[in-house]
PDB file of C-alpha atoms in Angstrom:
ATOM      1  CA  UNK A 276      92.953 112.390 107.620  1.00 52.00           C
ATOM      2  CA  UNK A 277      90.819 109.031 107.226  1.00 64.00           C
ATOM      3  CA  UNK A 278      88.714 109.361 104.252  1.00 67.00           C
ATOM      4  CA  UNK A 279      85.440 108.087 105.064  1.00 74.00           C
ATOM      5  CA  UNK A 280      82.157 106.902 102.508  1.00 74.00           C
ATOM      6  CA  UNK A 281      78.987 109.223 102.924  1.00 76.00           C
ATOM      7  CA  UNK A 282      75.960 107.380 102.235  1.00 76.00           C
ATOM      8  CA  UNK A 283      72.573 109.020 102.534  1.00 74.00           C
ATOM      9  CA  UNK A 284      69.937 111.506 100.674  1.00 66.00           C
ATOM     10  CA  UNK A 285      71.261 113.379  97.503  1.00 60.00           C
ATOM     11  CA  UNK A 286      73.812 115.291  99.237  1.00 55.00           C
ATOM     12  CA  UNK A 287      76.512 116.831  96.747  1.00 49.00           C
ATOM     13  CA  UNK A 288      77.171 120.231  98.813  1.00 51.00           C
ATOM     14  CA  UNK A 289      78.494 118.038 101.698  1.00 53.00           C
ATOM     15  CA  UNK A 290      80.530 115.938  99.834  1.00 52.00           C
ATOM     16  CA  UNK A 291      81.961 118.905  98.006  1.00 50.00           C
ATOM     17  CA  UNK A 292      82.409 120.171 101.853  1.00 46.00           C
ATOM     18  CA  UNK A 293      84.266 117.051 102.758  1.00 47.00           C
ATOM     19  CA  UNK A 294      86.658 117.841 100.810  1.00 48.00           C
ATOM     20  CA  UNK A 295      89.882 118.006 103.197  1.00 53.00           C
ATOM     21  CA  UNK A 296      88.117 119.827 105.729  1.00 59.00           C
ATOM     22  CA  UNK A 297      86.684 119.449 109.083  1.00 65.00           C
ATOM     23  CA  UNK A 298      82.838 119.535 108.978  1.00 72.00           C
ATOM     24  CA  UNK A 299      80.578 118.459 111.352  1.00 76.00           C
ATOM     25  CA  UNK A 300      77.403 116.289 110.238  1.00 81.00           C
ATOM     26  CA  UNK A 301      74.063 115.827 112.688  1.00 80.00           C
ATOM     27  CA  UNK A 302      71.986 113.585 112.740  1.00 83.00           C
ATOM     28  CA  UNK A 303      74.657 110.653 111.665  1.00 85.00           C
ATOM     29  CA  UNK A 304      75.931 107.370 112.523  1.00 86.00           C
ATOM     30  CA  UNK A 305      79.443 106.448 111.916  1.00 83.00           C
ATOM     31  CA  UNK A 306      80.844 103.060 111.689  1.00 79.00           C
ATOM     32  CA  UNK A 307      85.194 102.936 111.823  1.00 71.00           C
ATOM     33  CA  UNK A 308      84.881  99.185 110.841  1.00 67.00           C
ATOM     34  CA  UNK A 309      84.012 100.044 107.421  1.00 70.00           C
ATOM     35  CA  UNK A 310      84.608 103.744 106.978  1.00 74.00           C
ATOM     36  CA  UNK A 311      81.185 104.337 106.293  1.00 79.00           C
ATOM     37  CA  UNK A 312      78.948 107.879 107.582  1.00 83.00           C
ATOM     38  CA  UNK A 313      75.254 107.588 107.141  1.00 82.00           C
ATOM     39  CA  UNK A 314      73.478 110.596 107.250  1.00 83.00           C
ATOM     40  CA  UNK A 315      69.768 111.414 106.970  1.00 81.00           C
ATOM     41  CA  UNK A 316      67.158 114.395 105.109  1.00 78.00           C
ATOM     42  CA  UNK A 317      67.540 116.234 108.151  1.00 79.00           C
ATOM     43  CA  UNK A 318      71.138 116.219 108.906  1.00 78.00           C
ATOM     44  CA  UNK A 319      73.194 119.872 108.973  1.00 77.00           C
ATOM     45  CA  UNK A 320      76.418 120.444 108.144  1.00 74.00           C
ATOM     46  CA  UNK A 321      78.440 122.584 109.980  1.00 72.00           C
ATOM     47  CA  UNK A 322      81.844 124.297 108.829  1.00 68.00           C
ATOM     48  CA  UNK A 323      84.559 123.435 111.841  1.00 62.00           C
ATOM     49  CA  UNK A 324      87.276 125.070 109.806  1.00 52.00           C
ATOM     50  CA  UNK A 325      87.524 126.987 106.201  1.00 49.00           C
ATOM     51  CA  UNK A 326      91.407 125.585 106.236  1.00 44.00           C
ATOM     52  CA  UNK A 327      92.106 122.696 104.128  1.00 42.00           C
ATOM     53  CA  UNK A 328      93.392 120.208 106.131  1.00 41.00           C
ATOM     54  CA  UNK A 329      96.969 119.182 105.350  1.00 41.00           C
ATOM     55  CA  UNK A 330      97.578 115.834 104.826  1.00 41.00           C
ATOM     56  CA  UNK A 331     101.358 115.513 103.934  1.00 41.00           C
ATOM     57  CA  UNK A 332     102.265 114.874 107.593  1.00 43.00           C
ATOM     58  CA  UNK A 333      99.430 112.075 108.399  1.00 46.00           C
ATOM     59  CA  UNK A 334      98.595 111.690 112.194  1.00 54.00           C
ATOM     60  CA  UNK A 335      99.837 108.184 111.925  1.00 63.00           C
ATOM     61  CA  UNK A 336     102.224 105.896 109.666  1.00 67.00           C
ATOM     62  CA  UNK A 337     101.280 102.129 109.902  1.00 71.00           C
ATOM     63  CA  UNK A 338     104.558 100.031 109.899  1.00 79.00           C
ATOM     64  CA  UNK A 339     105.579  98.789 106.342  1.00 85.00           C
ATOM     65  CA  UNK A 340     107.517  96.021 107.510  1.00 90.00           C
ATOM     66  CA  UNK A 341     107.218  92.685 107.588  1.00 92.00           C
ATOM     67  CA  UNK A 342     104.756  89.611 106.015  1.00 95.00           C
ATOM     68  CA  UNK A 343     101.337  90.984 104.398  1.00 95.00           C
ATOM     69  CA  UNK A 344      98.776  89.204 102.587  1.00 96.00           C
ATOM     70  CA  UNK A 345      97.045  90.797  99.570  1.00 97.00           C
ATOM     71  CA  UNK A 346      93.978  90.323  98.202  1.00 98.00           C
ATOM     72  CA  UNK A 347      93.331  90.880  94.421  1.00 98.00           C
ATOM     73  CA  UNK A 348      89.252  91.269  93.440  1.00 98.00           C
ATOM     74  CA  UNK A 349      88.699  91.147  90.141  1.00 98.00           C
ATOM     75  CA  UNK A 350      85.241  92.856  89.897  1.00 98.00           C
ATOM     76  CA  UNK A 351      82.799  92.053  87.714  1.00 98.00           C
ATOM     77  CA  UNK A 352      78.964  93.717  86.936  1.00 98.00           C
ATOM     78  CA  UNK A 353      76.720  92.335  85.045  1.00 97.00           C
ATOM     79  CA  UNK A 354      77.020  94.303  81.852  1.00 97.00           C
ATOM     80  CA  UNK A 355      81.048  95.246  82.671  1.00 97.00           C
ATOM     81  CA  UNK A 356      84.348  93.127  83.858  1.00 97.00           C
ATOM     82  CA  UNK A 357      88.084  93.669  84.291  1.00 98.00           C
ATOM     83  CA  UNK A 358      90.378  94.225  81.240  1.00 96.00           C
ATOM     84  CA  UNK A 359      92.785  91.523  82.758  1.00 97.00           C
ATOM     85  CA  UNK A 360      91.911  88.029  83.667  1.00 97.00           C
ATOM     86  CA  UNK A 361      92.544  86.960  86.987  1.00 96.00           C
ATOM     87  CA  UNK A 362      95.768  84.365  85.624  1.00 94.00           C
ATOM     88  CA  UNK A 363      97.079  87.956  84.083  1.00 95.00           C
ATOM     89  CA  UNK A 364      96.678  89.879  87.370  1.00 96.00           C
ATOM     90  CA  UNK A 365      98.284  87.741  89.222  1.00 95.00           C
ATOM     91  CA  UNK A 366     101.015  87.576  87.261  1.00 93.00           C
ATOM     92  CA  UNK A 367     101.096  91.256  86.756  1.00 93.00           C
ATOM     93  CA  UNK A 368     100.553  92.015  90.521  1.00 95.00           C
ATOM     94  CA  UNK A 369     102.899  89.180  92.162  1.00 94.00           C
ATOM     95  CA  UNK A 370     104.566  88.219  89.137  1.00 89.00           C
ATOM     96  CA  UNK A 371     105.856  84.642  88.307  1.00 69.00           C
ATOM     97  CA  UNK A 372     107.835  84.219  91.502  1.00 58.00           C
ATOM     98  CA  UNK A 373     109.811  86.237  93.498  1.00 50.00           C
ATOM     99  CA  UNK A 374     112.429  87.267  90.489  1.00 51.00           C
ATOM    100  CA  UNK A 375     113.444  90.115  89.038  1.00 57.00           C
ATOM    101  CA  UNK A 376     110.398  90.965  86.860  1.00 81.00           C
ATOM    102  CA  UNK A 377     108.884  94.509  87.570  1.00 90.00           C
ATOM    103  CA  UNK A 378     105.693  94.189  90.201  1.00 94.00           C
ATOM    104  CA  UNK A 379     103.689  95.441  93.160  1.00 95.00           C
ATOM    105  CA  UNK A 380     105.277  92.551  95.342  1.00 94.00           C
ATOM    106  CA  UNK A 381     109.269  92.993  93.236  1.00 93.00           C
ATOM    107  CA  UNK A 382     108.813  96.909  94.635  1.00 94.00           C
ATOM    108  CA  UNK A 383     107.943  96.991  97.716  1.00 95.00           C
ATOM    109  CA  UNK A 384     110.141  94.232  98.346  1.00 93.00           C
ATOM    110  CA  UNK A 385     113.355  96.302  96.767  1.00 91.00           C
ATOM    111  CA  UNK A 386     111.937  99.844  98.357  1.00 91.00           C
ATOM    112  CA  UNK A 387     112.048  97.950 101.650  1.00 93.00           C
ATOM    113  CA  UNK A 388     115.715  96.411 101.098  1.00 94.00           C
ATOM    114  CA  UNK A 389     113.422  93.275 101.974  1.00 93.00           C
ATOM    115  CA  UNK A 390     111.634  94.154 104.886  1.00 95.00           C
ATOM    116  CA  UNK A 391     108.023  93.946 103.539  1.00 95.00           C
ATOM    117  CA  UNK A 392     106.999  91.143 101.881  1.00 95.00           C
ATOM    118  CA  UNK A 393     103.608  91.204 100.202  1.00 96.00           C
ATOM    119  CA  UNK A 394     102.208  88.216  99.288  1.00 95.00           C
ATOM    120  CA  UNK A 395      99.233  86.600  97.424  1.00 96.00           C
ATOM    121  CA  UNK A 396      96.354  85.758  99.955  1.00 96.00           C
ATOM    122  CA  UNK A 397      95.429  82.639 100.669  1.00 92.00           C
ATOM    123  CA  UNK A 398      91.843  81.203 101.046  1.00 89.00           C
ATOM    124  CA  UNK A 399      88.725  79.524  99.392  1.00 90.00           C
ATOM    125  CA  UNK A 400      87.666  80.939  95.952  1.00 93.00           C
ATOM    126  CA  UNK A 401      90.958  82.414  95.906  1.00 96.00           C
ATOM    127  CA  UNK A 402      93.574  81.504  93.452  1.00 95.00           C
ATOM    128  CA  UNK A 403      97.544  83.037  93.678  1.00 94.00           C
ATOM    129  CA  UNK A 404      95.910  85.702  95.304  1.00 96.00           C
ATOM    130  CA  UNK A 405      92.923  87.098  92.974  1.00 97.00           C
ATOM    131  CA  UNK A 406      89.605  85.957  93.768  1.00 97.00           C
ATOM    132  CA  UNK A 407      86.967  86.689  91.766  1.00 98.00           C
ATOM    133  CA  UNK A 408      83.658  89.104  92.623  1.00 98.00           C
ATOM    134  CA  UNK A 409      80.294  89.359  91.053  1.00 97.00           C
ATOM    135  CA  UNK A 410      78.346  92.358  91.592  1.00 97.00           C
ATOM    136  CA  UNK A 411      74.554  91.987  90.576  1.00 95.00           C
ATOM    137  CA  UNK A 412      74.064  94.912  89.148  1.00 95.00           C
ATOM    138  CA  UNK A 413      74.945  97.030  85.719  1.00 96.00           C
ATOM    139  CA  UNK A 414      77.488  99.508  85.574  1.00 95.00           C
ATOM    140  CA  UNK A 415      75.304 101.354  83.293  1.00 93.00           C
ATOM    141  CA  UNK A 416      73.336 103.798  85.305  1.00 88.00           C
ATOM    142  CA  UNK A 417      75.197 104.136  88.084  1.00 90.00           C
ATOM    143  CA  UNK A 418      75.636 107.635  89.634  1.00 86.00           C
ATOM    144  CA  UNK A 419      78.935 107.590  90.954  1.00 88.00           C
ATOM    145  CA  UNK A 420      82.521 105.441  92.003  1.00 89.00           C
ATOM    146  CA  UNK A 421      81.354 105.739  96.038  1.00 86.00           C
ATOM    147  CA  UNK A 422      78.430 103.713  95.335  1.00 89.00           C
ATOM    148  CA  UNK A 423      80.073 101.234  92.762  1.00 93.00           C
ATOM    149  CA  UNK A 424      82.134 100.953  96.143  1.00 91.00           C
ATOM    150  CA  UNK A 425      79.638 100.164  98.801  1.00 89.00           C
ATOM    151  CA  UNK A 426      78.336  97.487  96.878  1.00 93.00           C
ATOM    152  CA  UNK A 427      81.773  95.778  96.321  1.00 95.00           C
ATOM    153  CA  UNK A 428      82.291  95.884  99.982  1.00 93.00           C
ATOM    154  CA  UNK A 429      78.757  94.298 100.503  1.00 92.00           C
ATOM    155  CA  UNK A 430      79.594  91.717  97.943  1.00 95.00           C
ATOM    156  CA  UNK A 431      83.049  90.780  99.093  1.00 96.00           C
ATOM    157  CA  UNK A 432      82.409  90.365 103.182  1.00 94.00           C
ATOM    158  CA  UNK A 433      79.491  87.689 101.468  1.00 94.00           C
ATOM    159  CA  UNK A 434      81.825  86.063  99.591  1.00 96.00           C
ATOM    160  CA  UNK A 435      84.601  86.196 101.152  1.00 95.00           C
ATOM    161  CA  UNK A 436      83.951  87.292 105.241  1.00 93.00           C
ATOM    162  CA  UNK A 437      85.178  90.146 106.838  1.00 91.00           C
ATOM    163  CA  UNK A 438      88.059  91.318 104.806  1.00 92.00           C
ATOM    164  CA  UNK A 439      89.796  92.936 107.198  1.00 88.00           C
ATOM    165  CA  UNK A 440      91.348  89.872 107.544  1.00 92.00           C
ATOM    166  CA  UNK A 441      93.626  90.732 105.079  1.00 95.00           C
ATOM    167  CA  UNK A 442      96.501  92.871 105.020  1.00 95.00           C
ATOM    168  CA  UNK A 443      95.336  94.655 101.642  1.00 96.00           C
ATOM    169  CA  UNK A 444      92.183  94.310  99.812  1.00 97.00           C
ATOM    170  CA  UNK A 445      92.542  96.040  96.263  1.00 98.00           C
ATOM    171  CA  UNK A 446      89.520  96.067  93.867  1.00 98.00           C
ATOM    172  CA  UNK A 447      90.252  96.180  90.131  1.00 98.00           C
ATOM    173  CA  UNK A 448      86.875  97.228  89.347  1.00 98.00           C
ATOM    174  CA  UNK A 449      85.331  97.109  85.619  1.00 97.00           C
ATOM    175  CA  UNK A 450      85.260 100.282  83.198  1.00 96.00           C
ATOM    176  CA  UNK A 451      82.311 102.466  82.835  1.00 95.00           C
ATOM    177  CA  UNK A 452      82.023 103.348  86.264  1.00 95.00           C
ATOM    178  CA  UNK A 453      81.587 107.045  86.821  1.00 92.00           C
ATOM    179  CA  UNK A 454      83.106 109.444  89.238  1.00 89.00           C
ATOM    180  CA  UNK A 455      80.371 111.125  89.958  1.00 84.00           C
ATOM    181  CA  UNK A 456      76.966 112.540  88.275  1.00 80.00           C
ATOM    182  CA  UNK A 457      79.222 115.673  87.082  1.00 81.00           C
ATOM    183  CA  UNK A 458      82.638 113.313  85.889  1.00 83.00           C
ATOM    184  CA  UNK A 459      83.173 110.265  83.938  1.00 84.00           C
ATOM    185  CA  UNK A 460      87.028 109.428  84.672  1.00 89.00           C
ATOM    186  CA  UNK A 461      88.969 108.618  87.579  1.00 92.00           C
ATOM    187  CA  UNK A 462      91.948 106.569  88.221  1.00 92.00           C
ATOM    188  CA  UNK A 463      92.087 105.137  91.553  1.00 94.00           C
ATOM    189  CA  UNK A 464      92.089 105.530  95.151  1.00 91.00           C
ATOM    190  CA  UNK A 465      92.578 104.635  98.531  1.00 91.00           C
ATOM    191  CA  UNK A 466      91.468 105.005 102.066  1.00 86.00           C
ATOM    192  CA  UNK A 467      94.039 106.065 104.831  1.00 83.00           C
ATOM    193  CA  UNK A 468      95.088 103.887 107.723  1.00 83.00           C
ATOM    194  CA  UNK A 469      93.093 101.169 106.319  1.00 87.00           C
ATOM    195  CA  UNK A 470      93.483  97.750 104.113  1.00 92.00           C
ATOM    196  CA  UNK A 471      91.100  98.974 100.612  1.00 93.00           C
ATOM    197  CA  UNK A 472      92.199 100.141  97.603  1.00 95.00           C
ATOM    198  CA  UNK A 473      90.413 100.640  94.320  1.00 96.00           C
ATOM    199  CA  UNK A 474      91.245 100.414  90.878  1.00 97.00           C
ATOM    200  CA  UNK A 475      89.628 101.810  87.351  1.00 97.00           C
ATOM    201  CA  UNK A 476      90.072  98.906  85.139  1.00 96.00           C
ATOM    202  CA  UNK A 477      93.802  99.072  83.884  1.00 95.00           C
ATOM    203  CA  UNK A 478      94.717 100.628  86.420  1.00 96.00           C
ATOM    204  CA  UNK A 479      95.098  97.999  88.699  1.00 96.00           C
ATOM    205  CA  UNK A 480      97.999  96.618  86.830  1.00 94.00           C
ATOM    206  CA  UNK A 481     100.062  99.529  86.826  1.00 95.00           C
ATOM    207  CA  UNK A 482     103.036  99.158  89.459  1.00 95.00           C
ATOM    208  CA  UNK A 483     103.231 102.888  89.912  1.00 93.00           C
ATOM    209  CA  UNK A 484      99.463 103.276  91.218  1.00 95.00           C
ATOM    210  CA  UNK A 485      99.708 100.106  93.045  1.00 96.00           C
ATOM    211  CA  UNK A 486     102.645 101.506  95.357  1.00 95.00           C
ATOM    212  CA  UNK A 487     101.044 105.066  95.201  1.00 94.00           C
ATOM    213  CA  UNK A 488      97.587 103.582  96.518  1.00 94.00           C
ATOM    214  CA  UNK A 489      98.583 101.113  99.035  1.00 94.00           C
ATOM    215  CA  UNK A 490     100.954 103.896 100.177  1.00 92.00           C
ATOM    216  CA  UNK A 491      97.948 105.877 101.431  1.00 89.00           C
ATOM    217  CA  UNK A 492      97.273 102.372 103.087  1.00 90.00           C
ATOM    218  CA  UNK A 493     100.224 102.575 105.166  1.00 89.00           C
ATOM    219  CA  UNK A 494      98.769 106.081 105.867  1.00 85.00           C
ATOM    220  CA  UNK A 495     101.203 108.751 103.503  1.00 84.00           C
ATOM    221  CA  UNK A 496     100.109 111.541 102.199  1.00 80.00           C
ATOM    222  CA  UNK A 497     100.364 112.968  99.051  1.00 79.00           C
ATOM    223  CA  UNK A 498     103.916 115.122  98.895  1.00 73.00           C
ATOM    224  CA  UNK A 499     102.480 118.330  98.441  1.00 61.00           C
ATOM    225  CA  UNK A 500      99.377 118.142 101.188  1.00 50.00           C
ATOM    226  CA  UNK A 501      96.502 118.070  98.725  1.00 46.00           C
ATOM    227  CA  UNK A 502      95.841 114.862  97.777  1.00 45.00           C
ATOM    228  CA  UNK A 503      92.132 112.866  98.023  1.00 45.00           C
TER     229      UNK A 503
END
């Protein structure tokens, strides 16, 4: 059920394999620590099962209780940033204080009858919980989201150490990023059991995808079993 990044030669049929099913990749080296399989021109894949594997009962829910610290990227490229400053997601994300406006943190908090708290992180280069990320590259020509990825990961552990650290990590990244060579949009998503999130642009200021993405986070499912 973790979703893990496949980073390697051109190779779309195994990604398209991937796809909620157990496959089997060799040569390859896998690293858990940041969800990452790297595979080589002479890896196979092999089919371990043609059933697509249901994720609405996950192997594992992580407890959603208690004090969490969230950090808020606001990723920029060099020809592309965020919609939102990093004053309005903040506000947006946390809100104002702990009141009754509608946010990420007001939600979770009132889902929870008060049992998870999830607060701005704290830390150098990091303001009310949004620090801000260069990337130094362009958006324009880039083949797909998993590789605008990687190199937001690579860019945040320089800037900001190893971000496991935190209890969330969500990336608002810029618009113009593509999906993949054969799609242009895409929302957002997340990776199960884990503490990243990303977000396309506006998306990262919309409560409902917040809660939805940081859900798979805490290691739910989508409802009906077919979620990515």
């Amino acid at each position: 059920g973790t979703n893990y990044l496949i980073i390697g030669p051109d190779l779309m049929d195994l990604i398209s394999y991937s796809n909620q099913r157990a496959i089997a990749i060799n040569p390859a080296t896998v690293d858990h620590k940041s969800l990452t399989v790297h595979v080589f021109d002479n890896s196979t894949v092999q089919m371990l099962s043609n059933e697509i594997m249901h994720l609405g009962v996950p192997d594992e829910i992580l407890p959603a209780v208690g004090n969490r610290s969230i950090l808020v990227l606001r990723v920029s490229f060099l020809d592309s940033e965020p919609t939102y400053s990093s004053k309005e997601m903040s506000t947006l994300i946390f809100g104002q204080d702990s009141g009754t406006n509608i946010t990420m943190r007001s939600q979770f908090d009132a889902c929870s009858f008060g049992k998870l708290q999830m607060n701005p992180a704290n830390g150098e280069n990091v303001i009310n919980g949004v620090g801000e990320l260069l990337v130094s590259t362009n958006v324009s020509g880039l083949s797909s989201r998993w590789y605008a990825e990687q190199l937001t990961r690579q860019a945040a552990t320089m800037a900001y150490g190893d971000l496991d650290r935190f209890s969330h990590v969500m990336a608002c990244m810029p618009p113009g990023i593509p999906y993949d060579q054969n799609r242009q949009t895409w929302f957002a998503s997340a990776y199960l059991r884990s503490y990243l999130s990303f977000y396309n642009d506006e998306t990262c200021i919309f409560v409902s995808v917040q809660l939805h993405e940081i859900g798979h986070n805490f290691g739910l499912g989508h409802s009906n079993g077919f979620g990515k």
